[in-house]
Short mmCIF file of C-alpha atoms (C1' of nucleotides) in Angstrom, two decimals:
data_model
loop_
_atom_site.label_atom_id
_atom_site.label_comp_id
_atom_site.label_asym_id
_atom_site.label_seq_id
_atom_site.Cartn_x
_atom_site.Cartn_y
_atom_site.Cartn_z
CA MET A 1 -11.55 -29.09 -19.89
CA SER A 2 -12.07 -25.74 -21.39
CA ASP A 3 -15.83 -25.72 -21.04
CA SER A 4 -15.92 -26.21 -17.33
CA LEU A 5 -14.87 -22.75 -16.44
CA PRO A 6 -17.53 -20.27 -17.41
CA ILE A 7 -15.33 -17.99 -19.46
CA LEU A 8 -14.00 -16.24 -16.36
CA PRO A 9 -16.32 -14.10 -14.20
CA GLU A 10 -15.31 -11.19 -16.45
CA PRO A 11 -14.19 -8.43 -14.14
CA GLN A 12 -16.86 -5.88 -15.09
CA TRP A 13 -16.18 -3.71 -12.12
CA ARG A 14 -14.18 -1.07 -13.84
CA ALA A 15 -17.09 -0.55 -16.21
CA GLY A 16 -17.65 3.15 -15.86
CA GLU A 17 -14.96 3.48 -13.23
CA HIS A 18 -12.18 5.97 -13.60
CA GLN A 19 -11.99 5.61 -17.36
CA LEU A 20 -9.19 7.38 -18.99
CA LEU A 21 -10.28 10.18 -21.24
CA GLU A 22 -13.97 9.66 -21.93
CA LEU A 23 -15.29 13.15 -21.58
CA GLY A 24 -15.76 14.35 -25.10
CA THR A 25 -19.47 13.82 -24.88
CA GLY A 26 -20.78 16.81 -23.01
CA PRO A 27 -19.75 20.41 -22.78
CA GLY A 28 -18.86 20.56 -19.14
CA VAL A 29 -18.29 18.38 -16.12
CA ALA A 30 -20.80 15.67 -15.23
CA THR A 31 -23.27 17.15 -12.83
CA GLY A 32 -22.49 14.80 -9.99
CA ALA A 33 -24.64 11.76 -9.38
CA GLY A 34 -26.16 11.77 -12.84
CA ALA A 35 -26.50 8.97 -15.36
CA ASP A 36 -22.96 7.85 -15.88
CA GLU A 37 -23.31 4.11 -15.73
CA PRO A 38 -23.72 2.90 -19.29
CA CYS A 39 -24.43 -0.84 -19.00
CA LEU A 40 -25.46 -1.97 -15.54
CA ARG A 41 -28.52 -3.91 -14.54
CA ALA A 42 -31.15 -1.88 -12.80
CA ASP A 43 -30.71 -3.42 -9.36
CA ALA A 44 -26.95 -3.35 -9.74
CA ALA A 45 -26.98 0.32 -10.47
CA ARG A 46 -29.27 1.03 -7.55
CA ASN A 47 -27.05 -0.91 -5.20
CA ARG A 48 -23.99 0.80 -6.53
CA ALA A 49 -25.44 4.17 -5.75
CA ARG A 50 -26.46 3.06 -2.28
CA LEU A 51 -23.01 1.70 -1.62
CA LEU A 52 -21.26 4.84 -2.67
CA GLU A 53 -23.59 6.95 -0.60
CA ALA A 54 -23.13 4.75 2.41
CA ALA A 55 -19.37 4.85 2.00
CA ALA A 56 -19.36 8.61 1.78
CA ARG A 57 -21.42 8.77 4.92
CA LEU A 58 -18.98 6.51 6.70
CA VAL A 59 -16.06 8.59 5.58
CA GLU A 60 -17.41 11.81 6.97
CA GLN A 61 -18.47 10.08 10.15
CA PHE A 62 -15.46 7.93 11.05
CA GLY A 63 -12.85 8.91 8.55
CA ALA A 64 -11.38 6.72 5.85
CA ALA A 65 -10.48 4.05 8.41
CA GLY A 66 -14.16 3.57 9.11
CA VAL A 67 -14.80 2.47 5.55
CA THR A 68 -14.84 -1.23 6.21
CA MET A 69 -16.24 -3.41 3.51
CA GLU A 70 -18.64 -5.02 5.96
CA ALA A 71 -19.67 -1.70 7.41
CA VAL A 72 -20.37 -0.32 3.97
CA ALA A 73 -22.34 -3.37 3.04
CA ALA A 74 -24.37 -3.22 6.22
CA ALA A 75 -24.97 0.50 5.93
CA ALA A 76 -26.22 0.07 2.39
CA GLN A 77 -28.36 -3.00 3.38
CA VAL A 78 -26.52 -5.17 0.92
CA GLY A 79 -24.46 -8.32 1.05
CA LYS A 80 -20.76 -8.15 1.42
CA GLY A 81 -20.18 -10.06 -1.76
CA THR A 82 -22.00 -7.38 -3.67
CA VAL A 83 -19.53 -4.73 -2.57
CA PHE A 84 -16.66 -6.82 -3.88
CA ARG A 85 -18.40 -7.72 -7.08
CA ARG A 86 -19.00 -4.07 -7.83
CA PHE A 87 -15.70 -2.53 -6.81
CA GLY A 88 -13.25 -5.41 -6.90
CA ASP A 89 -11.62 -4.57 -3.65
CA ARG A 90 -11.36 -1.94 -1.02
CA THR A 91 -9.07 0.15 -3.15
CA GLY A 92 -11.60 0.12 -5.96
CA LEU A 93 -14.31 1.42 -3.67
CA LEU A 94 -12.14 4.21 -2.42
CA MET A 95 -11.15 5.14 -5.97
CA ALA A 96 -14.77 5.20 -7.01
CA LEU A 97 -15.34 7.61 -4.15
CA LEU A 98 -12.58 9.86 -5.52
CA ASP A 99 -13.79 9.46 -9.06
CA HIS A 100 -15.88 12.60 -9.13
CA SER A 101 -13.22 15.10 -8.17
CA GLU A 102 -10.84 13.19 -10.38
CA ARG A 103 -12.95 13.88 -13.38
CA LYS A 104 -13.33 17.49 -12.46
CA LEU A 105 -9.59 17.86 -12.41
CA GLN A 106 -9.22 16.03 -15.71
CA ALA A 107 -11.82 18.25 -17.34
CA ALA A 108 -10.12 21.30 -15.99
CA PHE A 109 -6.75 20.67 -17.55
CA LEU A 110 -7.98 18.92 -20.69
CA THR A 111 -10.72 21.27 -21.80
CA GLY A 112 -10.85 24.04 -19.23
CA PRO A 113 -9.64 27.61 -19.51
CA PRO A 114 -5.95 28.56 -19.36
CA PRO A 115 -3.57 28.52 -17.70
CA LEU A 116 -4.64 25.02 -16.66
CA GLY A 117 -6.35 24.15 -19.90
CA PRO A 118 -5.10 24.47 -23.48
CA GLY A 119 -4.08 27.85 -24.71
CA ALA A 120 -1.31 28.78 -22.36
CA PRO A 121 2.35 27.87 -22.97
CA PRO A 122 3.29 24.44 -21.69
CA VAL A 123 5.55 25.55 -18.85
CA GLU A 124 2.88 27.77 -17.52
CA ARG A 125 0.34 24.97 -17.77
CA LEU A 126 2.73 22.72 -15.91
CA ARG A 127 3.00 25.19 -13.09
CA ALA A 128 -0.75 25.53 -12.83
CA PHE A 129 -1.18 21.78 -13.00
CA GLY A 130 0.95 21.08 -10.02
CA VAL A 131 -0.64 23.79 -7.95
CA ALA A 132 -4.08 22.41 -8.81
CA VAL A 133 -3.14 18.90 -7.79
CA LEU A 134 -1.55 20.14 -4.59
CA ARG A 135 -4.65 22.13 -3.66
CA ARG A 136 -6.92 19.23 -4.41
CA ALA A 137 -4.76 16.98 -2.30
CA VAL A 138 -5.09 19.00 0.88
CA ASP A 139 -8.83 18.34 0.88
CA GLU A 140 -9.05 14.70 0.09
CA LEU A 141 -5.72 13.74 1.60
CA GLU A 142 -7.08 11.10 3.85
CA LEU A 143 -9.10 9.41 1.16
CA GLN A 144 -6.27 9.61 -1.34
CA LEU A 145 -3.95 8.02 1.15
CA ALA A 146 -6.38 5.25 1.94
CA ALA A 147 -6.94 4.62 -1.77
CA GLU A 148 -3.28 3.78 -2.35
CA GLY A 149 -3.31 0.05 -2.52
CA GLU A 150 -0.42 -2.27 -3.06
CA PRO A 151 2.73 -0.56 -4.11
CA ASP A 152 2.76 -2.11 -7.54
CA ARG A 153 -0.66 -0.79 -8.33
CA ARG A 154 0.06 2.78 -7.36
CA PHE A 155 1.48 3.71 -10.75
CA ALA A 156 -0.79 1.49 -12.77
CA SER A 157 -4.03 3.12 -11.66
CA ALA A 158 -5.88 4.85 -14.42
CA PRO A 159 -6.20 8.30 -12.83
CA ARG A 160 -2.52 8.43 -12.05
CA MET A 161 -1.64 7.43 -15.59
CA VAL A 162 -3.83 10.10 -17.07
CA LEU A 163 -2.13 12.79 -15.04
CA SER A 164 1.27 11.40 -15.88
CA ALA A 165 0.46 11.28 -19.59
CA HIS A 166 -0.66 14.89 -19.47
CA VAL A 167 2.50 16.02 -17.79
CA GLY A 168 4.49 14.05 -20.33
CA MET A 169 2.67 15.77 -23.16
CA LEU A 170 3.35 19.21 -21.78
CA LEU A 171 6.99 18.34 -21.18
CA ARG A 172 7.38 17.15 -24.78
CA GLN A 173 6.17 20.55 -25.91
CA ALA A 174 8.50 22.38 -23.55
CA ILE A 175 11.67 20.32 -23.93
CA PRO A 176 11.34 18.17 -27.06
CA GLY A 177 14.76 16.54 -26.79
CA ALA A 178 14.45 15.01 -23.34
CA ASP A 179 13.19 11.69 -22.00
CA CYS A 180 9.89 13.23 -21.07
CA GLU A 181 8.24 10.04 -19.99
CA LEU A 182 10.76 9.62 -17.21
CA LEU A 183 10.71 13.28 -16.27
CA ALA A 184 6.94 13.14 -16.08
CA LYS A 185 7.15 10.32 -13.55
CA THR A 186 9.56 12.39 -11.55
CA LEU A 187 7.26 15.38 -11.53
CA MET A 188 4.34 13.19 -10.57
CA GLY A 189 6.39 11.83 -7.73
CA TYR A 190 6.44 15.27 -6.22
CA LEU A 191 2.65 15.17 -6.19
CA ASP A 192 2.41 11.80 -4.47
CA PRO A 193 -0.28 12.03 -1.81
CA ALA A 194 1.87 10.16 0.65
CA LEU A 195 4.68 12.67 0.20
CA ILE A 196 2.33 15.60 0.55
CA HIS A 197 0.99 14.06 3.72
CA HIS A 198 4.43 13.50 5.05
CA LEU A 199 5.64 16.99 4.33
CA THR A 200 2.54 18.88 5.52
CA LYS A 201 1.33 16.74 8.36
CA GLN A 202 4.49 15.13 9.69
CA CYS A 203 7.10 17.74 8.86
CA GLY A 204 4.78 20.65 9.34
CA MET A 205 5.60 22.21 6.04
CA ALA A 206 3.30 24.95 4.78
CA PRO A 207 1.35 24.20 1.59
CA ALA A 208 2.61 27.47 0.15
CA ARG A 209 6.18 26.17 0.34
CA LEU A 210 5.13 23.04 -1.48
CA GLU A 211 3.64 25.17 -4.21
CA ALA A 212 6.74 27.27 -4.53
CA GLY A 213 8.80 24.13 -4.58
CA TRP A 214 6.75 22.82 -7.49
CA ILE A 215 7.24 26.01 -9.50
CA ASP A 216 10.98 25.84 -8.85
CA LEU A 217 11.09 22.19 -9.81
CA VAL A 218 9.26 22.76 -13.06
CA ASP A 219 11.63 25.59 -13.94
CA ARG A 220 14.65 23.47 -13.18
CA ILE A 221 13.47 20.48 -15.16
CA THR A 222 12.40 22.50 -18.15
CA GLY A 223 15.73 24.28 -17.95
CA GLY A 224 14.43 27.77 -18.45
CA ALA A 225 12.52 26.89 -21.57
CA PRO A 226 10.47 29.79 -22.90
CA SER A 227 7.40 30.02 -20.71
CA HIS A 228 5.46 32.22 -23.09
CA MET B 1 -5.58 2.58 38.08
CA SER B 2 -2.20 3.73 36.98
CA ASP B 3 -0.31 0.71 38.26
CA SER B 4 -2.19 -1.81 36.26
CA LEU B 5 -0.49 -0.96 33.00
CA PRO B 6 3.18 -1.90 33.19
CA ILE B 7 4.59 1.37 31.96
CA LEU B 8 3.74 0.59 28.35
CA PRO B 9 5.18 -2.47 26.67
CA GLU B 10 8.05 -0.31 25.56
CA PRO B 11 8.51 -0.89 21.86
CA GLN B 12 11.98 -2.33 21.96
CA TRP B 13 11.72 -3.79 18.53
CA ARG B 14 13.67 -1.14 16.76
CA ALA B 15 16.55 -1.81 19.14
CA GLY B 16 19.32 -2.60 16.74
CA GLU B 17 16.99 -2.24 13.78
CA HIS B 18 17.79 0.06 10.91
CA GLN B 19 19.49 2.61 13.04
CA LEU B 20 20.52 5.77 11.32
CA LEU B 21 24.21 6.24 11.24
CA GLU B 22 25.81 3.85 13.75
CA LEU B 23 28.63 2.42 11.73
CA GLY B 24 31.72 4.03 13.06
CA THR B 25 32.77 0.97 14.96
CA GLY B 26 34.50 -1.25 12.48
CA PRO B 27 36.61 -0.70 9.44
CA GLY B 28 34.40 -2.33 6.91
CA VAL B 29 30.92 -3.75 6.65
CA ALA B 30 29.52 -6.09 9.22
CA THR B 31 30.31 -9.61 8.19
CA GLY B 32 26.79 -10.81 7.97
CA ALA B 33 25.18 -12.59 10.93
CA GLY B 34 27.67 -11.30 13.40
CA ALA B 35 27.17 -9.79 16.84
CA ASP B 36 25.10 -6.74 16.17
CA GLU B 37 22.44 -6.99 18.89
CA PRO B 38 23.62 -4.92 21.85
CA CYS B 39 21.07 -5.54 24.61
CA LEU B 40 18.88 -8.58 24.06
CA ARG B 41 18.28 -11.49 26.30
CA ALA B 42 19.89 -14.72 25.26
CA ASP B 43 16.74 -16.49 24.26
CA ALA B 44 15.43 -13.42 22.54
CA ALA B 45 18.57 -13.06 20.45
CA ARG B 46 18.52 -16.73 19.57
CA ASN B 47 14.88 -16.55 18.47
CA ARG B 48 15.54 -13.39 16.53
CA ALA B 49 18.21 -15.07 14.54
CA ARG B 50 16.05 -18.12 13.95
CA LEU B 51 13.21 -15.92 12.79
CA LEU B 52 15.34 -14.00 10.34
CA GLU B 53 16.80 -17.15 8.96
CA ALA B 54 13.40 -18.75 8.61
CA ALA B 55 12.06 -15.65 6.88
CA ALA B 56 14.91 -15.57 4.46
CA ARG B 57 14.31 -19.21 3.67
CA LEU B 58 10.67 -18.51 3.03
CA VAL B 59 11.52 -15.61 0.75
CA GLU B 60 13.71 -17.59 -1.51
CA GLN B 61 11.26 -20.50 -1.53
CA PHE B 62 7.93 -18.79 -1.99
CA GLY B 63 8.80 -15.18 -2.64
CA ALA B 64 7.96 -12.26 -0.44
CA ALA B 65 4.29 -13.18 -0.47
CA GLY B 66 5.17 -16.41 1.32
CA VAL B 67 6.48 -14.49 4.32
CA THR B 68 3.46 -14.87 6.47
CA MET B 69 3.84 -14.09 10.11
CA GLU B 70 2.41 -17.45 11.09
CA ALA B 71 4.57 -19.27 8.59
CA VAL B 72 7.71 -17.57 9.82
CA ALA B 73 6.78 -18.36 13.40
CA ALA B 74 6.11 -21.96 12.55
CA ALA B 75 9.24 -22.33 10.48
CA ALA B 76 11.31 -20.91 13.33
CA GLN B 77 9.50 -23.11 15.89
CA VAL B 78 8.42 -20.06 17.79
CA GLY B 79 5.15 -18.56 18.90
CA LYS B 80 3.40 -16.00 16.72
CA GLY B 81 3.40 -13.45 19.48
CA THR B 82 7.19 -13.62 19.53
CA VAL B 83 7.47 -12.49 15.96
CA PHE B 84 5.37 -9.46 16.66
CA ARG B 85 7.15 -8.68 19.89
CA ARG B 86 10.47 -8.69 18.10
CA PHE B 87 9.64 -6.91 14.84
CA GLY B 88 6.51 -4.97 15.63
CA ASP B 89 4.70 -5.89 12.48
CA ARG B 90 5.19 -7.49 9.11
CA THR B 91 6.77 -4.38 7.76
CA GLY B 92 9.33 -4.45 10.55
CA LEU B 93 10.27 -8.02 9.78
CA LEU B 94 10.76 -7.27 6.07
CA MET B 95 12.82 -4.20 6.90
CA ALA B 96 15.01 -6.26 9.18
CA LEU B 97 15.53 -8.61 6.30
CA LEU B 98 16.69 -5.65 4.19
CA ASP B 99 18.82 -4.19 6.95
CA HIS B 100 22.02 -5.81 5.89
CA SER B 101 22.19 -4.45 2.36
CA GLU B 102 20.85 -1.17 3.68
CA ARG B 103 23.88 -0.78 5.89
CA LYS B 104 26.21 -1.78 3.11
CA LEU B 105 24.81 1.01 0.99
CA GLN B 106 25.00 3.51 3.80
CA ALA B 107 28.59 2.63 4.48
CA ALA B 108 29.42 2.91 0.81
CA PHE B 109 28.23 6.50 0.41
CA LEU B 110 29.13 7.71 3.85
CA THR B 111 32.63 6.36 4.28
CA GLY B 112 33.44 4.47 1.07
CA PRO B 113 35.69 5.50 -1.77
CA PRO B 114 34.66 8.13 -4.34
CA PRO B 115 32.70 8.75 -6.42
CA LEU B 116 30.08 7.36 -4.08
CA GLY B 117 31.86 8.28 -0.88
CA PRO B 118 33.37 11.62 0.19
CA GLY B 119 36.03 13.11 -1.94
CA ALA B 120 34.32 13.58 -5.27
CA PRO B 121 32.36 16.76 -6.16
CA PRO B 122 28.74 16.69 -4.99
CA VAL B 123 27.11 16.42 -8.40
CA GLU B 124 29.20 13.45 -9.29
CA ARG B 125 28.41 11.83 -5.96
CA LEU B 126 24.73 12.40 -6.63
CA ARG B 127 25.01 10.67 -9.96
CA ALA B 128 26.78 7.70 -8.40
CA PHE B 129 24.31 7.55 -5.61
CA GLY B 130 21.32 7.18 -7.82
CA VAL B 131 22.97 4.53 -9.92
CA ALA B 132 23.90 2.58 -6.79
CA VAL B 133 20.39 2.71 -5.45
CA LEU B 134 18.96 1.67 -8.83
CA ARG B 135 21.35 -1.27 -9.09
CA ARG B 136 20.54 -2.40 -5.56
CA ALA B 137 16.86 -2.15 -6.31
CA VAL B 138 16.90 -4.54 -9.25
CA ASP B 139 18.01 -7.30 -6.89
CA GLU B 140 15.83 -6.87 -3.85
CA LEU B 141 12.87 -5.40 -5.74
CA GLU B 142 10.36 -7.86 -4.45
CA LEU B 143 11.38 -7.49 -0.86
CA GLN B 144 11.62 -3.72 -1.05
CA LEU B 145 8.13 -3.61 -2.51
CA ALA B 146 6.75 -5.86 0.17
CA ALA B 147 8.42 -3.81 2.87
CA GLU B 148 6.50 -0.72 1.90
CA GLY B 149 3.88 -0.52 4.55
CA GLU B 150 1.16 2.02 4.93
CA PRO B 151 1.56 5.03 2.70
CA ASP B 152 2.16 7.43 5.59
CA ARG B 153 5.02 5.37 6.88
CA ARG B 154 6.86 5.20 3.59
CA PHE B 155 8.60 8.48 4.04
CA ALA B 156 9.05 8.21 7.77
CA SER B 157 11.09 4.99 7.68
CA ALA B 158 14.60 5.42 9.00
CA PRO B 159 16.47 4.04 5.96
CA ARG B 160 14.59 6.23 3.56
CA MET B 161 15.25 9.28 5.71
CA VAL B 162 18.95 8.55 5.79
CA LEU B 163 19.14 8.46 2.04
CA SER B 164 17.04 11.54 1.74
CA ALA B 165 19.18 13.43 4.19
CA HIS B 166 22.30 12.42 2.27
CA VAL B 167 20.87 13.65 -0.99
CA GLY B 168 19.86 16.87 0.67
CA MET B 169 23.35 17.39 1.94
CA LEU B 170 24.90 16.92 -1.47
CA LEU B 171 22.33 19.20 -3.02
CA ARG B 172 23.15 21.93 -0.50
CA GLN B 173 26.74 21.70 -1.57
CA ALA B 174 25.88 21.81 -5.24
CA ILE B 175 23.13 24.47 -5.26
CA PRO B 176 23.29 26.37 -2.00
CA GLY B 177 20.45 28.77 -2.80
CA ALA B 178 17.69 26.23 -3.43
CA ASP B 179 15.12 24.48 -1.27
CA CYS B 180 17.24 21.41 -1.12
CA GLU B 181 15.03 19.52 1.29
CA LEU B 182 12.20 19.52 -1.22
CA LEU B 183 14.45 18.78 -4.16
CA ALA B 184 15.92 15.88 -2.24
CA LYS B 185 12.47 14.37 -1.81
CA THR B 186 11.92 14.78 -5.51
CA LEU B 187 15.13 12.97 -6.34
CA MET B 188 14.28 10.24 -3.90
CA GLY B 189 10.89 9.88 -5.57
CA TYR B 190 12.69 8.83 -8.70
CA LEU B 191 14.28 5.98 -6.73
CA ASP B 192 10.99 4.75 -5.27
CA PRO B 193 11.02 0.95 -5.46
CA ALA B 194 7.42 0.97 -6.64
CA LEU B 195 8.26 3.29 -9.53
CA ILE B 196 11.28 1.21 -10.48
CA HIS B 197 9.13 -1.88 -10.47
CA HIS B 198 6.47 -0.14 -12.54
CA LEU B 199 8.92 1.08 -15.14
CA THR B 200 11.06 -2.00 -15.48
CA LYS B 201 8.55 -4.78 -14.95
CA GLN B 202 5.31 -3.32 -16.12
CA CYS B 203 6.53 -0.89 -18.81
CA GLY B 204 9.46 -3.03 -19.82
CA MET B 205 11.93 -0.19 -19.52
CA ALA B 206 15.59 -1.14 -19.53
CA PRO B 207 17.52 -0.40 -16.31
CA ALA B 208 20.13 1.45 -18.41
CA ARG B 209 17.49 3.93 -19.48
CA LEU B 210 16.55 4.50 -15.85
CA GLU B 211 20.18 5.17 -14.99
CA ALA B 212 20.57 7.62 -17.87
CA GLY B 213 17.35 9.29 -16.74
CA TRP B 214 18.77 9.73 -13.27
CA ILE B 215 21.92 11.40 -14.61
CA ASP B 216 19.83 13.70 -16.72
CA LEU B 217 17.57 14.51 -13.81
CA VAL B 218 20.49 15.35 -11.55
CA ASP B 219 21.94 17.64 -14.14
CA ARG B 220 18.67 19.42 -14.72
CA ILE B 221 18.00 19.92 -11.06
CA THR B 222 21.50 21.05 -10.21
CA GLY B 223 21.23 23.38 -13.22
CA GLY B 224 24.66 22.66 -14.66
CA ALA B 225 26.37 23.34 -11.39
CA PRO B 226 30.11 22.66 -11.55
CA SER B 227 30.58 18.92 -11.32
CA HIS B 228 34.28 19.03 -10.56
"C1'" DT C 1 -47.63 -9.78 -24.97
"C1'" DA C 2 -46.61 -14.12 -22.40
"C1'" DA C 3 -43.42 -17.69 -21.25
"C1'" DG C 4 -39.18 -19.79 -20.67
"C1'" DA C 5 -34.23 -19.89 -20.44
"C1'" DA C 6 -29.78 -17.85 -19.96
"C1'" DA C 7 -27.11 -14.46 -18.02
"C1'" DA C 8 -26.19 -11.52 -14.29
"C1'" DC C 9 -26.61 -10.31 -9.63
"C1'" DT C 10 -27.16 -11.14 -4.63
"C1'" DG C 11 -25.82 -12.37 0.01
"C1'" DG C 12 -23.90 -14.60 3.66
"C1'" DA C 13 -21.03 -18.55 5.05
"C1'" DC C 14 -16.31 -19.40 4.89
"C1'" DC C 15 -11.13 -18.77 4.88
"C1'" DA C 16 -6.46 -16.69 5.66
"C1'" DC C 17 -3.79 -13.41 7.58
"C1'" DG C 18 -2.28 -9.44 10.46
"C1'" DG C 19 -2.42 -7.97 14.94
"C1'" DT C 20 -3.64 -8.12 20.24
"C1'" DC C 21 -3.87 -10.05 24.89
"C1'" DC C 22 -2.62 -12.31 28.84
"C1'" DG C 23 -1.39 -16.32 31.62
"C1'" DT C 24 2.99 -18.96 31.79
"C1'" DT C 25 7.93 -19.65 31.38
"C1'" DT C 26 12.65 -18.38 31.19
"C1'" DC C 27 16.53 -15.48 32.05
"C1'" DG C 28 19.85 -12.82 34.61
"C1'" DC C 29 21.13 -10.90 38.66
"C1'" DT C 30 22.01 -10.78 43.72
"C1'" DA D 1 18.13 -20.23 45.68
"C1'" DG D 2 15.02 -16.63 44.98
"C1'" DC D 3 13.07 -12.77 42.78
"C1'" DG D 4 11.63 -9.39 39.34
"C1'" DA D 5 11.73 -8.34 34.70
"C1'" DA D 6 11.56 -9.82 30.20
"C1'" DA D 7 10.20 -12.97 26.77
"C1'" DC D 8 7.20 -16.63 25.25
"C1'" DG D 9 3.18 -18.73 22.94
"C1'" DG D 10 -1.10 -19.60 21.40
"C1'" DA D 11 -6.03 -18.48 21.86
"C1'" DC D 12 -8.68 -14.82 20.10
"C1'" DC D 13 -10.51 -11.00 17.11
"C1'" DG D 14 -11.47 -8.04 13.04
"C1'" DT D 15 -11.04 -7.41 8.28
"C1'" DG D 16 -10.14 -8.20 3.42
"C1'" DG D 17 -11.28 -11.39 0.06
"C1'" DT D 18 -13.55 -15.90 -2.09
"C1'" DC D 19 -17.28 -18.92 -3.27
"C1'" DC D 20 -21.48 -20.75 -4.59
"C1'" DA D 21 -26.47 -21.69 -4.14
"C1'" DG D 22 -30.45 -19.18 -4.82
"C1'" DT D 23 -32.82 -15.16 -6.89
"C1'" DT D 24 -33.78 -11.47 -10.14
"C1'" DT D 25 -33.52 -9.36 -14.58
"C1'" DT D 26 -33.26 -9.34 -19.31
"C1'" DC D 27 -33.45 -11.50 -23.79
"C1'" DT D 28 -35.49 -14.59 -27.06
"C1'" DT D 29 -39.16 -16.76 -29.26
"C1'" DA D 30 -43.70 -17.56 -30.19
#
DNA sequence: TAAGAAAACTGGACCACGGTCCGTTTCGCT
DNA sequence: AGCGAAACGGACCGTGGTCCAGTTTTCTTA
């Protein structure tokens, strides 16, 4: 009975998608639509590119709501099944669309210049981190919102976990005695796209106030730890 | 052309649903399936009760995923359109299902005994509040998760806003100078059902640690404000 | 380098579910 | 009883997601 099922279709979407920390290869950020797909058949890679391009076109034309799996497939002249095979589900496609700026952010705080990157004291890096995420959010808000899938996958997504781990690391440096894992989740909660959307778009709060709120929050949580 | 549309279907689902603070009528908590629908036609009220009962049955039988609008309608011997007319959408139905415990919680911290209710110092009330929400979450986790609809409605839902407002009020008492609205959202983020699910079910974190984390968080944010 | 086989990919038919619409029925009031 | 408003119910639609038969690519072997 074990030979009838062909070893599971093997979810190979996720190959090359939002990987966690694989950016020790080159000096800077990937230059956009370069060669970043390691092991993908020629036609598959081609179709993947066409799908992403089509999806991006749909986004800027009709907004995130216009990114329908069938529409993307049609626009890319590809079968619907192909879209799902490549990206798993709608959420996966949207996340792939966000992947580029995601990596840019990761590179910035992992290997970039201070105060975001290494070199500055942790509390200062924390402050810069939040501001960077907030600024990035105001651009891609719609996409980021649409990319939030089921509630239980929100926190399990690779990009979110990278950010959370980074915050946790900085917190451990700033306040070694605390439960930094939990505090990191709290800080990340402040940067939830849905919250940002709610506060800026529905409550009409100015982004500057959000940034100030982040600074204040970091200071409170780190309890006036030495910032330099 | 203006007489053809009957003045808008008038979204009267929400009548009697998760209202904000209407609980000054009785001494204690509503006794379950009592008379809490003010203005609803007889057949409508009857069907509403049948629908809720059917939905609850489905939840305990197949879990929240089993609460399909068609299944609920069928189980209640009612047309599908009726379900939508009454509850607006799936989210509305799930929220109605949670309404009861929601009101119990609200009553507890609004008019109940200290330390949750009025009478205790604000910081202490904050601590008790978080613990209460965390404890409630471990029961209804699945339902609460399922009831989270679109990301942009998460923060706009009436129950969530009530809790947030309450936390904000306590914070204003504890730390008058701060941006308490923002800090309240942060604290509420810690109590996000999706986060609780992630930490307890996916990361295997013990609820006790979450509760301790809440206490710590409150203390950090209120900056050692007098707790008595 | 050519041929053959296995693995991987493709694409569209198919399904389930959320949500809408509108003709029909029931209720509550006078 | 009669009337208008409200509620009912199920046909209908769009979309996310699955499945599998057929095709293409790549690997192996000669």
